[in-house]
Amino acid sequence: MTDWLIKGAAPLGGAPTDLRLRDGRVAEAGTNLSAAGAQVVDAAGLIALPGLVDLHTHLREPGREDAETVASGTRAAALGGFTTVYAMANTSPVADTAGVVEQVWRLGRDAGHCDVRPVGAVTVGLAGLRLAELGAMASSAAAVRVFSDDGHCVADPLLMRRALEYVKAFDGVIAQHAEEPRLTEDAQMNEGVVSARLGLPGWPAAAEEAIIARDALLAGHVGSRLHVCHVSTAGSVEIIRWAKSKGWRVTAEVTPHHLLLTDDLATSYDPVFKVNPPLRTAADVEALRAGLADGTIDCVATDHAPHASQDKETEWAVARPGMLGLQTALSVVTETMVATGRLDWAGVADRMALAPARIGGHPVPDAARGGSLAVDASASMTLFDPAARWKVDPYALASRSRNTPFAGRDLPGRVVATFLRGRPTVLDGKLA
Amino acid sequence: MKHLLSAEDLGRDEAIAILDTAEQMSLLGDRSVKKLPTLRGRTVVNLFYEDSTRTRTSFELAAKRLSADVVNFSARGSSVSKGESLKDTALTLEAMGSDAVVIRHPASGAPHRLSSWIRGSVVNAGDGTHEHPTQALLDAFTMRRRLGRVNDLSVTIVGDVLHSRVARSNVRLLHTLGAGVTLVAPPTLLPVGVETWPAEISYDLDAVLPKSDVVMMLRVQAERMNAAFFPTEREYSRRYGLDADRMAMLPDHALVMHPGPMVRGMEIASEVADSVRSTVVEQVANGVSVRMAVLYLLLGGSPE
């Protein structure tokens, strides 16, 4: 494999350094490294971050290849700076057997744009009635460690307890979509001042918080790992902070859209802003940013959810919930967390690479050194230009779908290159 | 004014202009030939995704009295029932050259979506649990006719505010026109966030009635009971229904209004619905005048 010499990148925003990538590792780091025998990337002014990891991606294959495929979704991931995505299980057929998770894993390997780690369903068919063969998925070629019925809540408290306990045998984690189903029947958006005005049935914050509190208690009781998907309310942040203070093994993620957008966008009735959990209030956004900054929320996860245009160009109530996220995530985090002084680049590396990799059960090799890309680190990394700005054009994104809530927005930063174990997947902002 | 999507969009002057125009239109109703040539050659489509003979007929009469061509496009008996999307339907109507689309739809915001897909005017004839602006306009028109003004009236709206597009439109429009609104309902039938509306909230109908110039009863659907919004029809009726005893607590001049269809014996007793205070039938007649005014003002009476 070709050696690559990254000239003058700033690992985690530190002093500019040359990095030589060889055999999937950082072979050499220092100033004025010789370019002999290597392809050179001029990275002056660029931040080097460990390859980003997304714990929450919907690749839609198998089943809805019109909305996204493993290939198109992972192209978007690479262009967004990601080297690993965890593919959610709500495909058709559902990823609730070893066969389906292995299929998705192979599709990812063959596409080669980033690592695809399938998430297994907790219950058969996401129906919430009986456990899927979690052990078979864990010991399959896909080596599943994260299990989730995402899109649905594992609402039955006894089934949730059993799932939490069962996956301890292979150090698995249950990633819960926290949504009390009875409190959210027909719910369309955050319940509050805006929903009252728009006449859209409300999705109360308590429906999320009640499940998180219940699950944290269960995880504490049985000593298991709980991961909370897409935390969206200030109350959820408080409950997670409390659960962590007990020493329980609870982790949480927040999406970029919940860090930036608020429920008043629903005033347009444009379902591009419809998502589950829904966009919340400015006070929630503030609490989420604070929680991500202080580590109460461990990581950012995109909940990249492509939908075909016929599923979005409709009345609000019949539109499917979900937003694209892979290609805008790092820019949105830059805007909401870095530009506001809440996180430095080491913090971004932690929240977008190290923490999600750890939660997902495949920690990055130099996690102990904070992902600083020193010698012997994995050569999975992204080079990011923090000074660039770009306007989001839905038609210029790599996803097969167009449902980005950031269309027309001017966002900071640009992914210039992504390397997957020493091999470029993106160069000069384009697929390599 | 290009569209009428929400009473919230109406400024005071605009709203008064509609009411004044409706007053002129109403004079037509007394003539033997009830027709003006104003919208001759223009096409108005009634696009109804919910059965509402009352509202559809009212709009149809309004358009016809202005000499517009009227097409009724109902969800039943068209390609809608075969699953055509609202957007495709909109593009079809556009291609057929409709100048205005009057839409009734079970989804809140459907008229907003429609207005982004077509060039013609869109009139919201009731969308989900959002708004029903022409109902609020005809209610205000009825109050003004009967009581001489809307400004400074105390209007009490009673019932299922949570699911009522009539209540949302009335709260906005009456506030714009200077009336004071009090909402009375069991707490389960008031939306979270209602405290930000320009209205007082009360759970005690008897306390509010003596101070009311107008009491507007909203329909309460029995199926709400099954979703635990209230325990029984009897209990609802006792606490929030308007019967003869309660009607007697109203000031002598006060009006009893209902947007229809009424559930007699539930939110309103028969002797109240049929009393001289009741404007229910008058509201229907005024509806045609108000909808004529809206179509006239939106379509400008002449080709663009």
XYZ file of C-alpha atoms in Angstrom:
736
model
C 0.000 0.000 0.000
C 1.157 3.491 -0.840
C 2.633 5.598 1.949
C 1.003 8.959 2.516
C 2.697 11.987 3.960
C 0.382 14.493 5.597
C 2.275 17.796 5.634
C 1.670 20.284 8.393
C -1.644 19.078 9.846
C -2.466 20.073 13.396
C -3.402 16.933 15.369
C -6.320 17.897 17.613
C -5.582 21.522 16.776
C -2.067 21.386 18.286
C 1.275 22.225 16.697
C 1.520 21.506 12.934
C 3.172 18.161 12.315
C 3.994 15.897 9.403
C 2.469 12.433 9.629
C 3.629 9.466 7.577
C 0.923 6.826 7.111
C 2.138 3.311 6.373
C 0.498 -0.096 6.693
C -2.577 1.386 8.345
C -0.640 3.126 11.107
C 0.975 6.448 11.762
C 4.549 5.324 11.079
C 6.322 8.564 11.745
C 5.445 11.991 13.124
C 7.554 15.152 13.254
C 8.549 18.197 11.290
C 10.095 18.209 7.821
C 9.606 14.508 7.215
C 10.984 13.311 3.885
C 8.410 12.889 1.155
C 10.430 10.141 -0.452
C 8.291 7.242 -1.584
C 5.100 8.816 -0.376
C 2.142 10.662 -1.840
C 1.882 14.033 -0.204
C -1.164 15.863 1.133
C -0.597 19.522 1.894
C -2.455 19.895 5.186
C -1.275 23.334 6.233
C -4.028 24.976 8.261
C -5.958 21.729 8.621
C -6.937 20.032 11.858
C -6.238 16.287 12.036
C -8.791 14.297 13.985
C -9.111 10.571 14.508
C -11.548 9.109 11.979
C -15.033 9.951 13.164
C -17.327 7.227 14.443
C -21.104 7.428 14.119
C -22.992 5.236 16.542
C -26.307 5.900 14.867
C -26.709 5.699 11.093
C -29.621 4.477 8.988
C -28.274 3.009 5.776
C -31.721 1.708 4.682
C -30.292 -1.388 2.971
C -31.799 -3.943 2.747
C -35.288 -2.748 1.969
C -35.304 0.932 1.068
C -32.531 1.179 -1.464
C -34.451 4.026 -3.095
C -33.684 6.160 -0.025
C -30.122 5.005 0.709
C -27.782 2.079 0.175
C -24.827 0.908 2.186
C -22.643 2.264 -0.637
C -24.296 5.696 -0.894
C -24.580 6.126 2.870
C -20.958 5.241 3.475
C -19.881 7.615 0.708
C -21.700 10.343 2.622
C -20.009 9.131 5.799
C -16.524 9.322 4.311
C -17.220 12.796 2.922
C -18.344 13.797 6.402
C -15.060 12.590 7.914
C -16.336 9.278 9.296
C -14.372 6.047 9.174
C -16.898 3.929 11.065
C -20.672 3.915 11.091
C -22.990 1.749 13.155
C -25.850 0.751 10.868
C -29.219 0.703 12.600
C -31.338 -2.406 12.539
C -34.676 -1.078 11.265
C -34.201 -2.320 7.735
C -36.502 -4.620 5.791
C -35.952 -7.379 6.673
C -35.039 -6.212 10.153
C -31.447 -6.870 11.224
C -32.545 -9.331 13.879
C -30.625 -12.386 12.678
C -27.008 -13.256 12.069
C -27.799 -13.511 8.352
C -28.954 -9.922 7.967
C -26.192 -8.349 10.070
C -23.590 -10.307 8.124
C -25.121 -9.143 4.848
C -24.921 -5.486 5.906
C -21.399 -5.964 7.229
C -20.279 -7.512 3.905
C -21.938 -4.770 1.868
C -19.980 -2.249 3.926
C -16.720 -4.119 3.529
C -17.210 -4.418 -0.223
C -18.088 -0.732 -0.645
C -14.926 0.179 1.230
C -15.743 3.793 2.093
C -15.749 3.209 5.832
C -16.200 0.431 8.355
C -19.806 -0.615 8.747
C -20.664 -2.174 12.075
C -24.223 -3.443 12.096
C -26.454 -2.838 15.077
C -28.650 -5.805 15.915
C -32.328 -5.546 16.802
C -33.168 -6.193 20.456
C -36.493 -7.837 19.668
C -37.686 -9.927 16.764
C -38.966 -7.665 14.009
C -38.601 -4.650 16.342
C -41.979 -5.747 17.657
C -41.002 -5.470 21.314
C -42.374 -8.900 22.179
C -39.468 -11.343 22.392
C -35.692 -11.144 22.249
C -33.923 -11.585 18.918
C -30.988 -14.007 18.826
C -28.579 -11.505 20.278
C -25.863 -14.084 20.915
C -25.941 -15.335 17.342
C -25.483 -11.788 16.066
C -22.670 -11.194 18.569
C -20.756 -14.248 17.420
C -21.449 -13.714 13.700
C -18.859 -12.283 11.321
C -20.408 -8.888 12.044
C -19.441 -9.229 15.748
C -22.410 -7.145 16.876
C -22.006 -5.392 20.218
C -24.683 -2.689 19.993
C -28.328 -3.727 20.035
C -31.211 -1.371 19.408
C -34.832 -1.342 18.318
C -34.268 2.291 17.285
C -37.350 3.815 15.763
C -39.203 1.895 18.432
C -38.739 1.927 22.170
C -38.229 -1.337 24.025
C -41.226 -0.299 26.082
C -41.879 -3.458 28.081
C -39.858 -2.958 31.274
C -39.332 -6.655 31.871
C -38.129 -7.294 28.336
C -35.770 -4.324 28.658
C -34.380 -5.697 31.894
C -33.778 -9.087 30.309
C -32.081 -7.552 27.276
C -29.780 -5.486 29.482
C -28.835 -8.553 31.478
C -28.479 -10.910 28.533
C -25.921 -8.884 26.583
C -23.536 -8.808 29.540
C -22.345 -12.236 28.332
C -20.590 -10.613 25.368
C -20.120 -7.079 26.710
C -22.978 -5.801 24.604
C -24.895 -2.595 25.100
C -28.568 -1.833 24.637
C -29.070 1.448 22.793
C -32.541 2.603 23.724
C -34.830 4.810 21.667
C -36.449 6.365 24.721
C -40.084 7.036 23.888
C -42.986 5.983 26.063
C -45.380 4.800 23.356
C -48.664 5.590 25.076
C -47.574 9.171 25.740
C -46.626 9.691 22.108
C -49.520 8.156 20.186
C -49.905 10.137 16.960
C -47.311 12.643 18.247
C -45.948 14.959 15.574
C -43.638 17.454 17.254
C -42.422 18.699 20.617
C -45.347 19.387 22.913
C -45.290 23.006 23.923
C -46.111 26.508 22.833
C -45.451 25.860 19.151
C -47.438 22.619 18.919
C -50.363 24.310 20.662
C -50.369 27.031 18.039
C -49.863 24.745 15.043
C -52.424 22.190 16.137
C -49.948 19.336 15.798
C -50.226 16.587 18.436
C -47.454 16.954 20.973
C -44.547 14.644 21.890
C -43.961 15.509 25.554
C -40.436 15.630 26.978
C -41.675 13.424 29.816
C -42.193 10.547 27.364
C -38.423 10.476 26.770
C -37.361 11.256 30.317
C -39.594 8.631 31.929
C -38.030 5.844 29.864
C -34.481 7.078 30.467
C -35.100 7.178 34.219
C -36.627 3.700 34.174
C -33.836 2.228 32.074
C -31.104 3.862 34.149
C -32.625 2.279 37.251
C -32.735 -1.092 35.525
C -29.166 -0.800 34.249
C -28.018 0.154 37.726
C -29.910 -2.718 39.258
C -28.476 -5.411 37.009
C -25.083 -3.767 36.406
C -25.470 -3.621 32.645
C -24.544 -1.114 29.969
C -27.274 1.209 28.764
C -26.784 3.671 25.932
C -29.406 6.353 25.396
C -29.971 7.283 21.766
C -30.560 10.859 20.576
C -31.123 12.629 23.900
C -33.258 15.669 23.164
C -34.436 17.334 26.382
C -32.944 19.255 29.279
C -34.653 16.854 31.674
C -32.986 13.870 30.018
C -29.581 15.476 30.536
C -30.352 15.890 34.241
C -31.469 12.294 34.617
C -28.371 10.979 32.840
C -26.153 13.180 35.008
C -27.847 11.705 38.064
C -27.490 8.117 36.782
C -23.795 8.656 36.122
C -23.335 10.091 39.598
C -24.525 6.732 40.916
C -21.710 5.037 39.054
C -24.095 3.216 36.728
C -22.926 2.256 33.262
C -25.066 4.700 31.336
C -23.902 6.530 28.218
C -25.728 8.900 25.900
C -25.583 10.533 22.509
C -26.950 13.756 21.035
C -27.558 14.502 17.377
C -26.185 17.547 15.564
C -29.702 18.695 14.711
C -30.740 18.712 18.351
C -27.660 20.849 19.089
C -28.708 23.501 16.591
C -32.376 23.476 15.606
C -35.548 24.248 17.570
C -39.213 23.357 17.306
C -40.311 26.699 15.922
C -39.048 25.473 12.525
C -42.222 23.379 12.362
C -44.112 26.605 11.756
C -43.385 26.099 8.057
C -45.119 22.698 8.228
C -42.234 21.487 6.040
C -41.610 17.875 7.123
C -37.904 18.229 6.461
C -37.993 19.405 10.096
C -39.943 16.380 11.308
C -37.766 14.007 13.305
C -38.090 11.572 16.186
C -37.390 12.611 18.896
C -38.621 15.986 17.737
C -36.762 19.278 17.671
C -37.183 20.868 21.088
C -36.880 24.344 22.567
C -33.935 26.740 22.820
C -33.632 25.861 26.534
C -33.240 22.193 25.609
C -30.619 23.041 22.989
C -28.673 24.962 25.606
C -28.845 22.062 28.085
C -27.732 19.579 25.418
C -24.712 21.698 24.522
C -23.796 22.029 28.189
C -24.272 18.294 28.721
C -22.079 17.419 25.756
C -19.424 19.865 26.925
C -19.256 18.481 30.476
C -19.372 14.857 29.331
C -22.810 14.012 30.697
C -23.615 13.277 27.078
C -20.737 11.106 25.880
C -20.906 11.556 22.169
C -22.446 13.011 19.047
C -24.307 10.597 16.781
C -25.970 11.680 13.576
C -29.166 9.615 13.418
C -28.642 10.027 9.659
C -32.089 9.060 8.387
C -32.520 9.291 4.627
C -36.057 9.392 3.241
C -37.228 9.357 -0.346
C -38.815 12.617 -1.472
C -42.292 11.091 -1.684
C -42.023 10.371 2.033
C -41.173 13.994 2.822
C -43.003 16.085 0.195
C -46.308 15.526 1.938
C -48.486 16.814 4.705
C -46.552 16.959 7.985
C -48.572 14.210 9.656
C -47.952 11.584 6.982
C -44.251 12.374 6.430
C -41.659 10.019 7.847
C -39.506 11.400 10.630
C -35.773 11.776 10.108
C -32.973 13.937 8.764
C -29.737 13.481 6.863
C -26.725 14.092 9.062
C -23.461 12.481 8.004
C -22.067 15.239 5.800
C -23.087 18.111 8.046
C -22.264 16.662 11.480
C -18.745 17.973 11.942
C -19.699 21.418 10.641
C -22.675 21.625 12.978
C -20.554 20.543 15.933
C -17.990 23.158 14.951
C -20.689 25.824 14.904
C -22.462 24.802 18.098
C -19.578 23.562 20.267
C -16.231 24.813 18.967
C -17.156 28.303 17.783
C -18.980 28.806 21.093
C -15.888 27.792 23.060
C -17.543 24.778 24.663
C -15.223 22.155 23.161
C -11.686 22.275 21.810
C -10.548 19.937 19.045
C -9.458 17.297 21.537
C -12.981 17.471 22.887
C -14.415 17.065 19.409
C -12.145 14.034 18.869
C -13.442 12.547 22.073
C -17.138 13.187 21.428
C -17.089 12.197 17.762
C -14.480 9.411 17.609
C -13.106 8.037 20.866
C -16.271 7.936 22.965
C -18.554 6.442 20.312
C -15.906 3.838 19.448
C -15.608 2.897 23.103
C -19.366 2.663 23.576
C -19.623 0.625 20.396
C -17.161 -1.920 21.705
C -14.341 -1.250 19.247
C -12.126 1.381 20.883
C -9.600 3.176 18.699
C -6.030 1.977 19.270
C -4.605 5.196 20.677
C -7.586 6.099 22.808
C -5.325 6.198 25.848
C -3.454 9.093 24.232
C -6.658 10.966 23.439
C -6.574 10.054 19.758
C -3.639 12.402 19.261
C -2.475 10.574 16.121
C 1.011 10.002 17.524
C 3.279 7.278 16.162
C 1.610 3.875 16.055
C -1.902 5.312 16.118
C -4.353 3.967 13.579
C -4.094 5.878 10.319
C -7.856 6.379 10.280
C -8.251 10.121 10.406
C -9.958 13.120 8.958
C -8.393 16.390 7.883
C -10.665 19.338 8.493
C -10.384 22.934 7.384
C -11.908 24.968 10.212
C -11.598 28.247 8.307
C -13.702 27.184 5.328
C -17.426 27.873 5.049
C -19.961 26.221 2.824
C -23.628 26.456 1.980
C -25.528 23.195 2.280
C -27.015 22.120 -1.047
C -29.204 18.998 -0.718
C -28.459 18.049 -4.314
C -24.709 18.148 -3.759
C -24.786 15.589 -0.938
C -23.767 11.982 -1.538
C -26.879 10.498 0.044
C -29.565 9.162 -2.267
C -32.030 11.322 -0.335
C -32.297 15.087 0.041
C -33.871 15.561 3.456
C -31.302 17.772 5.101
C -32.733 20.319 7.545
C -29.664 22.474 6.926
C -30.420 23.208 3.254
C -29.315 26.711 2.381
C -27.508 27.185 5.667
C -24.019 28.562 5.765
C -21.910 26.248 7.948
C -18.306 26.425 9.113
C -15.554 23.955 8.266
C -14.957 21.477 5.493
C -13.715 17.895 5.452
C -10.711 17.943 3.114
C -9.549 14.349 3.417
C -10.474 11.145 5.167
C -8.146 8.175 5.603
C -9.312 4.693 6.516
C -6.370 2.722 7.960
C -3.902 4.627 5.796
C -5.972 4.570 2.600
C -7.650 7.766 1.445
C -11.430 7.569 1.071
C -11.719 11.320 0.510
C -9.135 13.690 -0.957
C -9.604 17.372 -1.659
C -13.163 17.111 -0.439
C -14.066 14.481 -3.031
C -14.303 10.714 -2.909
C -10.839 9.284 -3.517
C -53.629 39.039 0.501
C -52.652 36.016 -1.602
C -53.843 33.149 0.605
C -56.006 32.735 3.670
C -54.190 30.030 5.617
C -54.596 31.158 9.184
C -56.459 33.786 11.187
C -53.080 34.485 12.734
C -51.966 36.025 9.436
C -54.769 38.595 9.418
C -54.045 42.105 10.621
C -56.805 44.201 12.127
C -57.373 46.275 8.987
C -57.447 43.206 6.768
C -59.917 41.461 9.020
C -62.186 44.494 9.158
C -61.985 44.852 5.385
C -63.236 41.278 5.046
C -66.096 41.902 7.459
C -67.070 45.141 5.702
C -66.967 43.431 2.320
C -69.050 40.585 3.708
C -71.606 43.152 4.846
C -71.974 44.345 1.267
C -72.116 40.788 -0.028
C -74.897 39.989 2.408
C -77.155 42.571 0.775
C -77.154 40.293 -2.261
C -78.823 37.565 -0.258
C -81.937 39.709 0.011
C -82.265 40.141 -3.752
C -84.143 37.750 -6.004
C -81.151 37.354 -8.359
C -78.348 36.458 -5.926
C -75.457 36.796 -8.327
C -72.592 39.179 -9.101
C -70.474 38.928 -12.268
C -67.253 39.670 -10.381
C -65.421 36.348 -10.735
C -66.763 35.340 -14.139
C -64.230 33.156 -15.919
C -62.320 32.329 -12.729
C -62.134 28.786 -11.402
C -62.452 27.867 -7.753
C -61.707 24.292 -6.711
C -63.192 22.885 -3.533
C -60.660 20.253 -2.478
C -62.223 18.377 0.403
C -60.398 15.539 2.121
C -63.002 15.412 4.879
C -66.741 15.167 4.572
C -68.199 18.556 5.331
C -71.331 19.210 3.363
C -71.903 22.364 5.394
C -68.602 24.084 4.671
C -68.274 22.826 1.115
C -71.762 23.981 0.197
C -71.115 27.353 1.790
C -67.958 27.885 -0.268
C -69.675 26.574 -3.383
C -72.563 29.002 -3.004
C -70.150 31.838 -2.296
C -68.135 31.169 -5.440
C -71.221 30.700 -7.596
C -72.799 33.938 -6.366
C -69.657 35.642 -7.629
C -70.098 33.847 -10.997
C -66.932 31.751 -10.642
C -66.750 28.260 -12.111
C -66.706 25.794 -9.245
C -65.213 22.338 -9.268
C -65.792 20.046 -6.324
C -62.898 17.672 -5.876
C -63.581 15.354 -2.997
C -61.342 12.652 -1.625
C -64.045 10.142 -2.324
C -64.597 9.452 -6.013
C -61.260 10.795 -7.182
C -57.743 9.486 -7.492
C -57.095 10.593 -3.918
C -58.687 7.391 -2.692
C -56.216 5.510 -4.874
C -53.392 7.078 -2.924
C -52.397 10.088 -5.001
C -50.293 12.463 -2.940
C -51.445 15.958 -2.060
C -48.578 17.333 -4.106
C -49.592 15.460 -7.244
C -53.197 16.518 -6.746
C -52.015 20.093 -6.365
C -50.024 19.932 -9.579
C -53.021 18.437 -11.371
C -55.296 21.247 -10.210
C -52.650 23.749 -11.192
C -52.466 22.251 -14.679
C -56.240 22.519 -14.975
C -55.951 26.242 -14.405
C -57.539 26.726 -11.013
C -57.371 30.275 -9.671
C -58.139 29.365 -6.074
C -58.206 26.147 -4.112
C -60.391 25.866 -1.052
C -58.993 23.003 0.988
C -60.383 21.010 3.893
C -57.887 18.442 5.162
C -57.451 16.256 8.257
C -53.737 17.125 8.539
C -52.761 20.373 10.241
C -50.713 22.511 7.867
C -51.924 20.882 4.639
C -53.025 24.286 3.225
C -49.535 25.688 3.956
C -47.988 22.812 2.031
C -50.450 23.271 -0.822
C -49.624 26.972 -1.074
C -45.971 26.101 -1.680
C -46.836 23.890 -4.637
C -49.323 25.972 -6.614
C -49.444 29.493 -8.005
C -53.113 30.170 -7.268
C -54.648 31.269 -4.005
C -55.267 28.808 -1.197
C -58.113 29.154 1.279
C -57.985 27.067 4.410
C -61.425 25.578 5.005
C -60.254 23.717 8.103
C -56.981 21.832 8.568
C -56.726 19.123 11.193
C -56.624 20.636 14.651
C -54.973 23.830 13.425
C -57.266 26.544 12.046
C -60.533 27.296 10.323
C -60.197 30.993 9.570
C -63.419 31.559 7.626
C -65.375 30.118 10.554
C -63.781 32.676 12.868
C -64.540 35.439 10.372
C -68.182 34.461 10.123
C -68.403 34.234 13.903
C -66.969 37.736 14.251
C -69.326 38.922 11.514
C -72.280 37.443 13.409
C -71.209 39.106 16.677
C -70.795 42.461 14.983
C -74.209 42.245 13.365
C -75.985 41.218 16.550
C -74.111 43.283 19.120
C -72.841 46.154 17.003
C -69.156 45.566 17.659
C -66.471 42.988 18.365
C -64.068 45.270 20.181
C -64.324 44.896 23.983
C -66.759 41.990 23.859
C -66.236 39.213 26.397
C -66.311 35.979 24.461
C -66.293 32.636 26.253
C -65.315 29.574 24.233
C -66.294 26.304 25.871
C -65.274 22.743 25.105
C -62.661 20.725 23.290
C -60.136 23.489 22.661
C -57.310 20.963 22.260
C -58.743 19.450 19.080
C -60.581 22.536 17.829
C -59.482 24.464 14.780
C -62.447 26.754 15.366
C -61.115 27.718 18.791
C -57.596 28.417 17.485
C -58.869 30.686 14.724
C -61.335 32.452 16.996
C -58.786 33.146 19.726
C -56.446 34.750 17.198
C -59.040 36.735 15.283
C -61.020 37.926 18.306
C -57.807 39.090 19.933
C -56.886 40.967 16.775
C -60.315 42.603 16.758
C -60.061 43.656 20.395
C -62.367 41.168 22.111
C -61.471 39.481 25.394
C -61.525 35.704 25.149
C -61.966 33.210 27.973
C -61.465 29.523 27.304
C -63.398 27.097 29.479
C -62.642 23.397 29.265
C -61.586 20.452 31.344
C -57.769 20.761 31.695
C -57.342 17.612 29.576
C -58.898 19.392 26.597
C -56.632 22.450 26.717
C -53.275 22.183 24.926
C -50.008 22.386 26.822
C -48.794 25.869 25.938
C -52.280 27.458 25.958
C -51.054 29.822 28.671
C -49.212 31.760 25.967
C -52.411 32.396 23.991
C -54.073 35.797 24.210
C -56.908 34.367 26.310
C -57.941 33.775 29.895
C -58.334 30.185 31.056
C -61.056 28.961 33.393
C -62.327 25.567 34.491
C -65.504 27.039 35.972
C -68.216 27.766 33.446
C -70.714 29.073 36.003
C -68.281 31.751 37.172
C -67.669 33.006 33.649
C -71.178 33.040 32.180
C -72.547 36.164 33.957
C -69.669 38.206 32.481
C -70.002 36.874 28.932
C -71.410 38.785 25.963
C -70.993 35.718 23.802
C -70.681 32.058 24.702
C -69.443 29.808 21.946
C -69.952 26.090 22.462
C -67.575 23.686 20.701
C -68.555 20.234 19.611
C -67.290 17.466 21.845
C -66.837 14.139 20.153
C -67.846 11.139 22.201
C -64.711 9.249 21.136
C -62.640 11.654 23.235
C -64.137 9.919 26.244
C -62.478 6.659 25.259
C -59.079 8.385 25.267
C -59.694 9.389 28.896
C -60.071 13.117 28.261
C -63.111 12.988 30.550
C -64.835 10.198 32.461
C -68.345 10.093 31.016
C -70.614 12.103 28.729
C -72.868 12.771 31.707
C -70.067 14.277 33.744
C -68.902 16.384 30.817
C -72.376 17.638 30.182
C -72.909 18.536 33.848
C -69.672 20.459 34.190
C -69.299 22.036 30.754
C -72.614 21.682 28.921
C -74.890 24.656 28.303
C -78.404 23.928 29.522
C -81.353 26.226 30.225
C -80.273 26.870 33.828
C -76.840 27.977 32.755
C -78.231 30.032 29.893
C -80.261 31.943 32.462
C -77.014 33.090 34.075
C -76.034 34.999 30.925
C -76.687 38.748 30.586
C -79.894 39.491 28.652
C -78.106 40.556 25.480
C -75.681 37.622 25.368
C -75.475 35.347 22.340
C -75.090 31.587 22.204
C -73.014 30.437 19.236
C -72.043 27.043 17.884
C -69.998 26.296 14.746
C -71.978 23.097 14.127
C -72.569 20.303 13.858
C -74.081 20.302 17.355
C -74.271 17.342 19.671
C -77.564 18.117 21.375
C -77.678 16.910 24.940
C -73.899 16.832 25.196
C -72.360 20.296 25.001
C -75.641 22.087 24.308
C -79.216 21.386 25.394
C -81.927 21.469 22.731
C -83.825 24.304 24.357
C -80.625 26.380 24.283
C -79.824 25.547 20.677
C -83.346 26.560 19.653
C -83.588 29.673 21.829
C -83.680 33.255 20.575
C -80.168 33.786 21.848
C -78.862 31.102 19.536
C -77.236 32.309 16.324
C -76.588 28.846 14.926
C -78.741 29.244 11.799
C -77.685 32.845 11.278
C -74.047 31.752 11.373
C -74.691 29.487 8.402
C -76.205 32.332 6.366
C -73.383 34.674 7.328
C -70.874 32.032 6.292
C -71.795 32.477 2.651
C -71.338 36.255 2.821
C -67.986 35.996 4.546
C -66.697 33.388 2.084
C -67.821 35.561 -0.822
C -65.830 38.393 0.695
C -62.740 36.217 1.092
C -62.864 34.901 -2.474
C -63.550 38.377 -3.799
C -60.594 39.901 -1.976
C -58.215 37.047 -2.794
C -59.048 36.894 -6.475
C -59.308 40.639 -6.803
C -62.403 40.388 -8.950
C -60.357 40.760 -12.123
C -57.761 38.736 -14.038
C -54.166 39.336 -12.925
